[in-house]
Amino acid sequence: CSDTGQQGGAFQGLTILAMAHLLRTGEPAYDETKKYRTYTLALLETWQQLGYPMWGRPCFCDLNTGELLAGWALAFDWLYTEMDSTQVRHNLDALSTLLARMDRGGCMDAIASRLDNNHVGVAYGGRGLAALAQEGHLIGVREIERAQRLATAADVVSHYLDYAFPGGSAYEGVMYANYGMNISLPFALATKRLSADLSPADQVRVSSGGGAQQAGTWLVYEQLPGNR
């Protein structure tokens, strides 16, 4: 978990381990050890103890923190029912710490002004997932901050998915379209699934027939021989 050089490692590693636990829960042989749950919780704890190591630039903003937030939020959500109160508190604190450091990084407004950039989907998608994961757990100022972050993330990601994918191809090409949607779409779908419990301002809104809805077709084309 101290490998900071692999792009996407934080998001992919945490979600793969946590999902493996969900998929194997109920198997008699697995229930004896629940190793994937143990691995995931150990990874979260170690990452926290090491001060949240980042790949790339040693600052808490942009892609690296967005990926780590998304992976952390999903792992926390999927394993929440099997955490004790101390583990829950530690993970909530970790999400709050990462979000606050990201706020202080000084680049969030600049990112949001570039809706044609994959950084928007990664950074704000991760922040949105973290804010959703914290819902119902915070009080006072921390809850006010969480609610503001959720509403801002929903608004920015809505504009990103509408603007950045003209005809589905994305301004930056198919590879970066895939990267930008890798975290922003799970956030969008999460707000849709929770729509009965969220205000309209906290939901990602994508125009019917918008470019993002066509991006999947381009991603399929990319896998065909000769990209045709």
XYZ file of N, CA and C in Angstrom:
684
model
N 0.814 -1.203 0.000
C 0.000 0.000 0.000
C 0.854 1.262 0.000
N 2.170 1.104 0.080
C 3.017 2.287 0.018
C 3.486 2.549 -1.403
N 3.030 1.739 -2.374
C 3.400 1.948 -3.767
C 2.631 3.140 -4.306
N 3.332 4.259 -4.461
C 2.662 5.480 -4.929
C 2.887 5.715 -6.414
N 3.554 4.790 -7.098
C 3.889 5.023 -8.482
C 2.862 4.511 -9.467
N 1.962 3.647 -9.042
C 1.006 3.054 -9.963
C -0.265 3.873 -10.018
N -0.521 4.476 -11.154
C -1.717 5.292 -11.314
C -2.966 4.417 -11.180
N -3.889 4.834 -10.358
C -5.116 4.077 -10.169
C -4.998 2.964 -9.155
N -3.802 2.730 -8.617
C -3.620 1.617 -7.700
C -4.487 1.709 -6.465
N -4.642 2.923 -5.946
C -5.437 3.095 -4.738
C -6.891 2.709 -4.983
N -7.463 3.236 -6.041
C -8.863 2.961 -6.345
C -9.071 1.488 -6.692
N -8.247 0.969 -7.578
C -8.417 -0.401 -8.030
C -8.137 -1.404 -6.921
N -7.050 -1.188 -6.178
C -6.694 -2.139 -5.128
C -7.756 -2.250 -4.048
N -8.226 -1.116 -3.561
C -9.221 -1.128 -2.494
C -10.551 -1.714 -2.959
N -11.000 -1.326 -4.137
C -12.300 -1.808 -4.591
C -12.264 -3.285 -4.963
N -11.161 -3.754 -5.525
C -11.057 -5.180 -5.861
C -11.093 -6.026 -4.600
N -10.334 -5.631 -3.586
C -10.323 -6.398 -2.337
C -11.687 -6.386 -1.660
N -12.300 -5.215 -1.582
C -13.595 -5.108 -0.922
C -14.670 -5.878 -1.690
N -14.643 -5.802 -3.012
C -15.620 -6.537 -3.815
C -15.390 -8.037 -3.703
N -14.134 -8.461 -3.656
C -13.849 -9.886 -3.480
C -14.450 -10.394 -2.179
N -14.395 -9.579 -1.144
C -15.012 -9.969 0.122
C -16.530 -10.116 -0.036
N -17.163 -9.150 -0.699
C -18.618 -9.224 -0.883
C -19.015 -10.459 -1.681
N -18.278 -10.764 -2.727
C -18.623 -11.880 -3.596
C -18.435 -13.229 -2.914
N -17.497 -13.317 -1.974
C -17.215 -14.605 -1.336
C -17.921 -14.786 -0.006
N -18.539 -13.731 0.499
C -19.268 -13.854 1.751
C -20.374 -14.897 1.592
N -20.443 -15.804 2.553
C -21.429 -16.878 2.488
C -20.828 -18.223 2.130
N -19.616 -18.210 1.559
C -18.937 -19.474 1.277
C -18.348 -20.012 2.576
N -18.657 -21.264 2.951
C -18.196 -21.809 4.241
C -16.693 -21.717 4.439
N -15.928 -22.074 3.414
C -14.468 -22.043 3.572
C -13.961 -20.619 3.768
N -14.624 -19.667 3.118
C -14.187 -18.285 3.221
C -14.568 -17.687 4.562
N -15.720 -18.063 5.090
C -16.190 -17.491 6.347
C -15.260 -17.786 7.513
N -14.402 -18.795 7.378
C -13.485 -19.133 8.464
C -12.411 -18.069 8.659
N -12.050 -17.397 7.586
C -10.951 -16.424 7.689
C -11.334 -15.027 7.214
N -12.217 -14.952 6.208
C -12.611 -13.673 5.618
C -11.372 -12.829 5.296
N -10.471 -13.458 4.543
C -9.164 -12.827 4.324
C -9.258 -11.521 3.546
N -10.206 -11.427 2.607
C -10.254 -10.195 1.813
C -10.734 -9.015 2.650
N -11.642 -9.262 3.568
C -12.032 -8.197 4.491
C -10.833 -7.781 5.333
N -10.101 -8.771 5.842
C -8.916 -8.484 6.659
C -7.894 -7.683 5.867
N -7.655 -8.086 4.604
C -6.698 -7.369 3.770
C -7.134 -5.924 3.542
N -8.417 -5.738 3.248
C -8.910 -4.392 2.958
C -8.778 -3.484 4.164
N -9.215 -3.952 5.321
C -9.146 -3.138 6.527
C -7.693 -2.851 6.905
N -6.822 -3.835 6.703
C -5.405 -3.616 6.996
C -4.816 -2.583 6.058
N -5.231 -2.623 4.793
C -4.748 -1.646 3.822
C -5.195 -0.241 4.199
N -6.458 -0.099 4.574
C -6.963 1.212 4.987
C -6.211 1.737 6.205
N -6.017 0.855 7.185
C -5.325 1.276 8.413
C -3.880 1.679 8.129
N -3.199 0.883 7.292
C -1.794 1.179 6.991
C -1.670 2.470 6.197
N -2.572 2.675 5.254
C -2.536 3.913 4.464
C -2.683 5.129 5.381
N -3.566 4.993 6.367
C -3.773 6.091 7.303
C -2.518 6.324 8.138
N -1.907 5.238 8.615
C -0.717 5.363 9.446
C 0.467 5.969 8.695
N 0.527 5.702 7.385
C 1.626 6.225 6.570
C 1.398 7.650 6.100
N 0.253 8.229 6.479
C -0.017 9.610 6.093
C -0.572 9.757 4.702
N -1.250 8.723 4.196
C -1.913 8.751 2.889
C -0.921 9.008 1.756
N -0.016 8.062 1.500
C 0.971 8.265 0.428
C 0.290 8.425 -0.919
N 0.845 9.302 -1.744
C 0.260 9.638 -3.031
C 1.194 9.238 -4.168
N 0.603 8.856 -5.304
C 1.430 8.720 -6.488
C 1.533 10.106 -7.130
N 2.588 10.279 -7.904
C 2.745 11.556 -8.608
C 3.145 12.677 -7.675
N 2.552 13.832 -7.874
C 2.912 15.017 -7.098
C 2.576 14.811 -5.624
N 3.471 15.180 -4.720
C 3.222 14.976 -3.285
C 2.301 16.034 -2.701
N 1.105 16.167 -3.275
C 0.159 17.124 -2.738
C -1.223 16.489 -2.737
N -2.095 17.003 -1.882
C -3.411 16.402 -1.716
C -4.444 17.130 -2.582
N -4.363 16.916 -3.864
C -5.372 17.470 -4.745
C -5.337 16.711 -6.052
N -6.379 16.921 -6.833
C -6.387 16.411 -8.179
C -6.549 14.894 -8.240
N -5.847 14.255 -9.181
C -6.100 12.854 -9.503
C -5.780 11.897 -8.364
N -4.611 12.063 -7.754
C -4.195 11.080 -6.753
C -5.185 10.988 -5.592
N -5.590 12.121 -5.061
C -6.513 12.102 -3.927
C -7.906 11.684 -4.365
N -8.316 12.065 -5.575
C -9.617 11.643 -6.078
C -9.721 10.136 -6.152
N -8.667 9.488 -6.647
C -8.659 8.031 -6.728
C -8.691 7.388 -5.346
N -7.851 7.901 -4.447
C -7.810 7.325 -3.106
C -9.141 7.522 -2.381
N -9.747 8.687 -2.525
C -11.050 8.937 -1.908
C -12.112 7.975 -2.437
N -12.142 7.767 -3.740
C -13.145 6.883 -4.331
C -12.976 5.454 -3.827
N -11.754 4.952 -3.850
C -11.516 3.595 -3.366
C -11.832 3.453 -1.893
N -11.438 4.451 -1.112
C -11.683 4.419 0.335
C -13.175 4.458 0.623
N -13.898 5.325 -0.070
C -15.332 5.470 0.168
C -16.086 4.186 -0.150
N -15.774 3.557 -1.279
C -16.463 2.326 -1.655
C -16.117 1.187 -0.711
N -14.834 1.068 -0.338
C -14.441 0.019 0.601
C -15.136 0.215 1.944
N -15.209 1.451 2.408
C -15.891 1.745 3.672
C -17.368 1.382 3.590
N -17.994 1.738 2.493
C -19.422 1.452 2.327
C -19.684 -0.055 2.273
N -18.877 -0.772 1.528
C -19.110 -2.201 1.336
C -18.786 -3.021 2.582
N -17.860 -2.538 3.401
C -17.467 -3.296 4.596
C -18.037 -2.706 5.876
N -18.850 -1.688 5.767
C -19.323 -0.951 6.938
C -19.988 -1.856 7.972
N -20.834 -2.777 7.538
C -21.591 -3.603 8.492
C -20.696 -4.555 9.281
N -19.465 -4.733 8.839
C -18.560 -5.646 9.532
C -17.450 -4.907 10.269
N -17.554 -3.604 10.359
C -16.582 -2.814 11.112
C -17.081 -2.590 12.533
N -16.155 -2.533 13.474
C -16.550 -2.134 14.823
C -16.558 -0.608 14.900
N -17.008 -0.075 16.019
C -17.182 1.379 16.128
C -15.862 2.134 15.975
N -14.768 1.548 16.446
C -13.474 2.202 16.312
C -13.042 2.264 14.854
N -13.237 1.171 14.130
C -12.885 1.152 12.713
C -13.735 2.139 11.921
N -15.025 2.226 12.248
C -15.898 3.187 11.570
C -15.396 4.597 11.799
N -15.087 4.932 13.046
C -14.627 6.281 13.367
C -13.317 6.600 12.650
N -12.385 5.649 12.637
C -11.102 5.879 11.985
C -11.277 6.125 10.487
N -12.166 5.376 9.863
C -12.360 5.535 8.422
C -13.098 6.823 8.087
N -14.055 7.211 8.908
C -14.708 8.502 8.712
C -13.712 9.642 8.865
N -12.830 9.538 9.849
C -11.807 10.561 10.059
C -10.852 10.624 8.870
N -10.520 9.455 8.326
C -9.611 9.420 7.182
C -10.225 10.126 5.984
N -11.497 9.852 5.706
C -12.168 10.529 4.596
C -12.218 12.036 4.821
N -12.524 12.451 6.054
C -12.568 13.885 6.360
C -11.206 14.532 6.191
N -10.153 13.824 6.616
C -8.798 14.356 6.500
C -8.407 14.545 5.042
N -8.689 13.532 4.215
C -8.348 13.625 2.797
C -9.118 14.751 2.107
N -10.404 14.867 2.417
C -11.210 15.930 1.819
C -10.711 17.309 2.233
N -10.386 17.467 3.519
C -9.899 18.760 4.004
C -8.555 19.117 3.377
N -7.669 18.135 3.263
C -6.364 18.410 2.642
C -6.526 18.742 1.164
N -7.492 18.095 0.536
C -7.774 18.408 -0.861
C -8.272 19.847 -0.992
N -9.133 20.264 -0.070
C -9.621 21.643 -0.069
C -8.467 22.629 0.052
N -7.509 22.295 0.911
C -6.381 23.194 1.140
C -5.346 23.141 0.021
N -5.483 22.148 -0.872
C -4.507 22.014 -1.951
C -4.556 23.155 -2.948
N -5.686 23.869 -2.985
C -5.779 25.070 -3.798
C -5.991 24.851 -5.284
N -6.434 23.651 -5.682
C -6.591 23.426 -7.124
C -8.001 23.015 -7.522
N -8.935 22.919 -6.578
C -10.260 22.401 -6.921
C -11.037 23.350 -7.830
N -10.983 24.655 -7.569
C -11.688 25.606 -8.419
C -11.103 25.623 -9.826
N -9.782 25.518 -9.904
C -9.133 25.504 -11.218
C -9.537 24.268 -12.014
N -9.657 23.134 -11.336
C -10.068 21.904 -12.011
C -11.487 22.050 -12.538
N -12.380 22.565 -11.700
C -13.788 22.687 -12.078
C -13.991 23.621 -13.261
N -13.038 24.509 -13.516
C -13.165 25.437 -14.638
C -12.765 24.800 -15.965
N -12.236 23.571 -15.913
C -11.803 22.868 -17.129
C -12.683 21.640 -17.343
N -13.894 21.839 -17.781
C -14.846 20.733 -17.911
C -14.498 19.770 -19.044
N -13.525 20.125 -19.876
C -13.106 19.221 -20.941
C -11.991 18.287 -20.484
N -11.680 18.293 -19.187
C -10.512 17.595 -18.665
C -10.919 16.422 -17.786
N -10.240 15.281 -17.950
C -10.554 14.088 -17.168
C -10.352 14.280 -15.673
N -9.509 15.241 -15.284
C -9.266 15.515 -13.864
C -10.567 15.846 -13.134
N -11.487 16.473 -13.832
C -12.762 16.856 -13.218
C -13.521 15.615 -12.756
N -13.641 14.637 -13.652
C -14.386 13.432 -13.300
C -13.756 12.659 -12.161
N -12.422 12.586 -12.153
C -11.728 11.825 -11.117
C -11.791 12.545 -9.771
N -11.416 13.813 -9.757
C -11.343 14.551 -8.497
C -12.714 14.737 -7.860
N -13.670 15.213 -8.641
C -14.989 15.480 -8.064
C -15.830 14.214 -7.920
N -15.590 13.216 -8.766
C -16.255 11.937 -8.559
C -15.830 11.297 -7.247
N -14.528 11.353 -6.948
C -14.032 10.817 -5.678
C -14.563 11.574 -4.478
N -14.623 12.898 -4.600
C -15.158 13.706 -3.502
C -16.643 13.408 -3.281
N -17.379 13.216 -4.362
C -18.791 12.910 -4.222
C -19.032 11.566 -3.553
N -18.275 10.546 -3.951
C -18.422 9.233 -3.333
C -18.075 9.287 -1.844
N -17.044 10.052 -1.500
C -16.671 10.180 -0.089
C -17.772 10.865 0.709
N -18.353 11.912 0.145
C -19.436 12.623 0.834
C -20.658 11.723 1.019
N -20.955 10.897 0.040
C -22.069 9.949 0.179
C -21.779 8.913 1.253
N -20.541 8.427 1.292
C -20.177 7.412 2.278
C -20.287 7.949 3.708
N -20.060 9.239 3.884
C -20.113 9.840 5.216
C -21.525 10.208 5.663
N -22.488 10.132 4.769
C -23.836 10.590 5.092
C -24.410 9.830 6.292
N -24.977 10.601 7.220
C -25.580 10.015 8.410
C -24.623 9.768 9.555
N -23.342 10.102 9.344
C -22.331 9.817 10.368
C -21.743 11.062 11.018
N -21.991 12.234 10.452
C -21.353 13.455 10.939
C -22.394 14.407 11.516
N -21.931 15.315 12.356
C -22.811 16.323 12.949
C -22.119 17.680 12.912
N -22.898 18.724 13.140
C -22.345 20.061 13.275
C -21.659 20.556 12.019
N -20.522 21.218 12.212
C -19.794 21.823 11.108
C -19.350 20.779 10.094
N -18.940 19.618 10.580
C -18.475 18.579 9.662
C -19.599 18.107 8.738
N -20.823 18.062 9.244
C -21.952 17.670 8.396
C -22.282 18.771 7.394
N -22.179 20.015 7.822
C -22.407 21.131 6.892
C -21.387 21.077 5.755
N -20.128 20.833 6.092
C -19.078 20.742 5.077
C -19.326 19.557 4.141
N -19.742 18.426 4.708
C -20.016 17.247 3.884
C -21.134 17.531 2.880
N -22.212 18.164 3.361
C -23.342 18.469 2.492
C -22.932 19.422 1.372
N -22.124 20.418 1.690
C -21.657 21.364 0.677
C -20.785 20.660 -0.365
N -19.926 19.754 0.094
C -19.059 19.030 -0.841
C -19.879 18.134 -1.762
N -20.906 17.504 -1.228
C -21.745 16.629 -2.039
C -22.469 17.431 -3.121
N -23.068 18.547 -2.733
C -23.794 19.372 -3.697
C -22.862 19.908 -4.779
N -21.672 20.338 -4.385
C -20.708 20.859 -5.362
C -20.252 19.759 -6.306
N -19.951 18.584 -5.763
C -19.507 17.463 -6.598
C -20.592 17.075 -7.598
N -21.842 17.021 -7.145
C -22.939 16.654 -8.044
C -23.083 17.666 -9.171
N -22.954 18.942 -8.852
C -23.093 19.988 -9.860
C -21.955 19.933 -10.870
N -20.719 19.807 -10.381
C -19.560 19.796 -11.284
C -19.572 18.554 -12.175
N -19.845 17.398 -11.594
C -19.856 16.162 -12.385
C -20.994 16.193 -13.411
N -22.132 16.780 -13.052
C -23.229 16.916 -14.017
C -22.776 17.693 -15.245
N -22.122 18.818 -15.021
C -21.644 19.629 -16.137
C -20.535 18.919 -16.907
N -19.675 18.208 -16.197
C -18.588 17.468 -16.852
C -19.144 16.412 -17.804
N -20.092 15.615 -17.350
C -20.634 14.541 -18.185
C -21.432 15.093 -19.363
N -22.000 16.260 -19.212
C -22.733 16.872 -20.322
C -21.804 17.541 -21.334
N -20.711 18.125 -20.838
C -19.892 18.981 -21.688
C -18.711 18.261 -22.341
N -18.069 17.360 -21.614
C -16.765 16.842 -22.027
C -16.825 15.755 -23.092
N -18.028 15.342 -23.489
C -18.129 14.197 -24.394
C -18.986 14.517 -25.628
N -18.565 15.483 -26.441
C -19.354 15.803 -27.641
C -19.421 14.594 -28.572
N -20.618 14.125 -28.824
C -20.771 12.947 -29.666
C -20.274 11.673 -29.038
N -19.911 11.746 -27.753
C -19.419 10.569 -27.048
C -17.927 10.388 -27.100
N -17.206 11.195 -27.901
C -15.780 10.939 -28.120
C -14.873 11.578 -27.091
N -15.320 12.589 -26.400
C -14.536 13.332 -25.414
C -13.479 14.191 -26.097
N -13.252 15.364 -25.530
C -12.263 16.279 -26.081
C -10.848 15.702 -26.024
N -10.592 14.888 -25.017
C -9.235 14.380 -24.821
C -9.021 13.000 -25.440
N -9.999 12.478 -26.115
C -9.847 11.159 -26.711
C -10.451 10.071 -25.838
N -10.529 8.877 -26.402
C -11.247 7.790 -25.750
C -10.573 7.330 -24.464
N -9.253 7.266 -24.442
C -8.559 6.780 -23.251
C -8.873 7.655 -22.043
N -8.797 8.970 -22.223
C -9.071 9.861 -21.101
C -10.566 9.955 -20.801
N -11.389 9.682 -21.793
C -12.823 9.595 -21.516
C -13.085 8.458 -20.541
N -12.456 7.327 -20.805
C -12.606 6.172 -19.923
C -12.094 6.476 -18.527
N -10.950 7.137 -18.444
C -10.366 7.458 -17.142
C -11.246 8.437 -16.370
N -11.735 9.461 -17.039
C -12.575 10.443 -16.357
C -13.886 9.863 -15.867
N -14.432 8.901 -16.636
C -15.699 8.290 -16.242
C -15.536 7.156 -15.246
N -14.320 6.668 -15.084
C -14.066 5.525 -14.207
C -14.544 5.770 -12.783
N -14.503 7.030 -12.348
C -14.946 7.379 -11.002
C -16.179 8.272 -11.017
N -16.305 9.128 -12.029
C -17.476 10.016 -12.060
C -18.774 9.251 -12.313
N -18.751 8.201 -13.124
C -19.969 7.444 -13.365
C -20.447 6.657 -12.143
N -19.557 5.983 -11.398
C -20.035 5.355 -10.157
C -20.688 6.356 -9.205
N -20.142 7.568 -9.146
C -20.763 8.597 -8.310
C -22.137 8.969 -8.852
N -22.222 9.163 -10.163
C -23.511 9.509 -10.768
C -24.550 8.422 -10.527
N -24.164 7.175 -10.705
C -25.099 6.065 -10.504
C -25.489 5.918 -9.038
N -24.547 6.221 -8.137
C -24.865 6.152 -6.705
C -25.925 7.185 -6.339
N -25.805 8.394 -6.887
C -26.827 9.406 -6.579
C -28.170 9.022 -7.193
N -28.144 8.347 -8.328
C -29.403 7.892 -8.934
C -30.054 6.820 -8.068
N -29.231 5.894 -7.570
C -29.770 4.823 -6.735
C -30.335 5.366 -5.428
N -29.755 6.448 -4.939
C -30.176 7.040 -3.665
C -31.101 8.232 -3.872
N -31.654 8.386 -5.067
C -32.401 9.597 -5.405
C -33.571 9.862 -4.456
N -34.181 8.805 -3.926
C -35.321 9.005 -3.018
C -34.892 9.661 -1.710
N -33.603 9.541 -1.374
C -33.103 10.076 -0.105
C -32.281 11.343 -0.278
N -32.076 11.777 -1.518
C -31.244 12.947 -1.772
C -32.077 14.085 -2.356
N -31.668 15.295 -2.035
C -32.324 16.449 -2.661
C -31.880 16.528 -4.116
N -32.641 17.198 -4.968
C -32.231 17.331 -6.372
C -30.839 17.926 -6.538
N -30.466 18.833 -5.645
C -29.149 19.474 -5.742
C -28.010 18.499 -5.492
N -28.292 17.371 -4.839
C -27.262 16.394 -4.502
C -27.184 15.249 -5.499
N -27.914 15.359 -6.612
C -27.944 14.297 -7.611
C -27.257 14.741 -8.897
N -26.516 13.806 -9.485
C -25.883 14.093 -10.773
C -26.950 14.026 -11.853
N -26.986 15.066 -12.686
C -28.008 15.167 -13.730
C -27.328 15.149 -15.095
N -27.696 14.181 -15.925
C -27.121 14.061 -17.263
C -28.234 14.224 -18.281
N -28.033 15.112 -19.233
C -29.051 15.373 -20.237
C -29.346 14.124 -21.059
N -30.601 13.917 -21.364
C -30.996 12.782 -22.191
C -30.341 12.891 -23.558
N -29.668 11.836 -23.961
C -28.984 11.848 -25.248
C -27.676 12.598 -25.242
N -27.203 12.984 -24.057
C -25.949 13.725 -23.956
C -24.751 12.898 -24.389
N -23.631 13.600 -24.594
C -22.442 12.936 -25.106
C -21.950 11.787 -24.246
N -22.049 11.932 -22.921
C -21.540 10.892 -22.042
C -22.281 9.575 -22.255
N -23.538 9.656 -22.650
C -24.307 8.442 -22.881
C -23.851 7.706 -24.137
N -23.108 8.388 -24.993
C -22.594 7.768 -26.212
C -21.141 7.303 -26.057
N -20.517 7.648 -24.941
C -19.097 7.339 -24.774
C -18.839 5.839 -24.772
N -19.776 5.078 -24.247
C -19.585 3.626 -24.219
C -19.406 3.042 -25.603
N -20.110 3.578 -26.583
C -19.979 3.102 -27.964
C -18.560 3.325 -28.482
N -18.012 4.491 -28.183
C -16.634 4.778 -28.597
C -15.645 3.840 -27.912
N -15.881 3.546 -26.645
C -14.978 2.644 -25.931
C -15.022 1.245 -26.521
N -16.203 0.803 -26.964
C -16.309 -0.489 -27.640
C -15.556 -0.470 -28.960
N -15.735 0.608 -29.730
C -15.036 0.716 -31.015
C -13.519 0.599 -30.825
N -13.009 1.155 -29.751
C -11.575 1.142 -29.502
C -11.020 -0.282 -29.344
N -11.885 -1.227 -28.937
C -11.441 -2.597 -28.706
C -11.477 -3.442 -29.979
N -12.110 -2.937 -31.022
C -12.235 -3.699 -32.257
C -10.910 -3.683 -33.033
N -10.651 -4.746 -33.815
C -9.417 -4.766 -34.632
C -9.333 -3.539 -35.521
N -8.210 -2.867 -35.460
C -8.024 -1.670 -36.269
C -8.813 -0.481 -35.795
N -9.421 -0.597 -34.588
C -10.245 0.479 -34.025
C -11.338 0.914 -34.979
N -11.973 -0.050 -35.662
C -13.020 0.294 -36.610
C -14.360 -0.281 -36.151
